[in-house]
């Protein structure tokens, strides 16, 4: 085991996959000479050369389209889009091409590509650079959408994404890059579409992904000191969604709170709440609660930005309100 940052886990995994398979190559804005806006690709141009680490113009629709073509012809491109906000400029390529080609051509052609992109607020980057729009992509059949929360998961899931024959959107929250965790010396690819119960509990289920999965784990630790046993489900994969693990957990605990770095209305949490209603309604002792971002364009002002984001405190309040509604506490 080695303790590394989320950022380092991503870089190490990219390097390992490039060494393993010569068909894997990287492309994106400033990933070569500048070594990436977040230094995920540090040193890779020097090691692998410009043929496999390709700087692109500031033209997301163009270079995502080029990656789709390369993938159709047998290569395995890993595209870095500087933020998920800029992926909207390539929406047609992602939704109408990458996600559709396998089905429209009757399985004759795959698109084995990965789009890595960070999102999330809290960095004072303004409303147009601080969004979480993964819902757009999780809605689309033909795409796989992954959102790991720890360095170990980031490594295992990135390996799985690169080796998968379908297009994968790989979500990274900006707030996670400097977080640390243990990563095994030998990392096996994760199973795409499988959530993880990262902490077992009996009183309530906390369901989250990406940054909020880490917050949920911290909250569960604090609640344990007060005698509350919280189970934590880290979704890891948004499409496909592991409904079985979600339902099984809520059936065990009888309560659920969902936390997400997204807007409440029409969000990922709404889909999870519907899943719980369909699969665990008779086991619920209280209504499902959701904790999400304020429904505003995220302010630049640091105090206002932090007030708009979901926090450990807002999650604790939701847990206590839910448990109070059960009459068990």
Short mmCIF file of C-alpha atoms in Angstrom, two decimals, residues 14 64 98 133 149 178 187 191 205 254 267 270 294 297 316 324:
data_model
loop_
_atom_site.label_atom_id
_atom_site.label_comp_id
_atom_site.label_asym_id
_atom_site.label_seq_id
_atom_site.Cartn_x
_atom_site.Cartn_y
_atom_site.Cartn_z
CA UNK A 14 -2.76 6.67 -16.92
CA UNK A 64 -13.87 14.87 -28.96
CA UNK A 98 -20.15 8.39 -29.05
CA UNK A 133 -23.95 18.46 -14.95
CA UNK A 149 -14.47 9.31 -4.47
CA UNK A 178 -5.47 16.86 -3.14
CA UNK A 187 -4.78 -2.34 -8.53
CA UNK A 191 -16.52 -3.64 -11.76
CA UNK A 205 -28.43 4.64 4.92
CA UNK A 254 -35.40 1.50 7.05
CA UNK A 267 -31.11 15.45 -9.92
CA UNK A 270 -34.36 12.15 -7.43
CA UNK A 294 -28.82 25.50 -3.58
CA UNK A 297 -25.85 29.86 -10.29
CA UNK A 316 -26.18 15.72 9.78
CA UNK A 324 -36.74 11.85 14.53
#
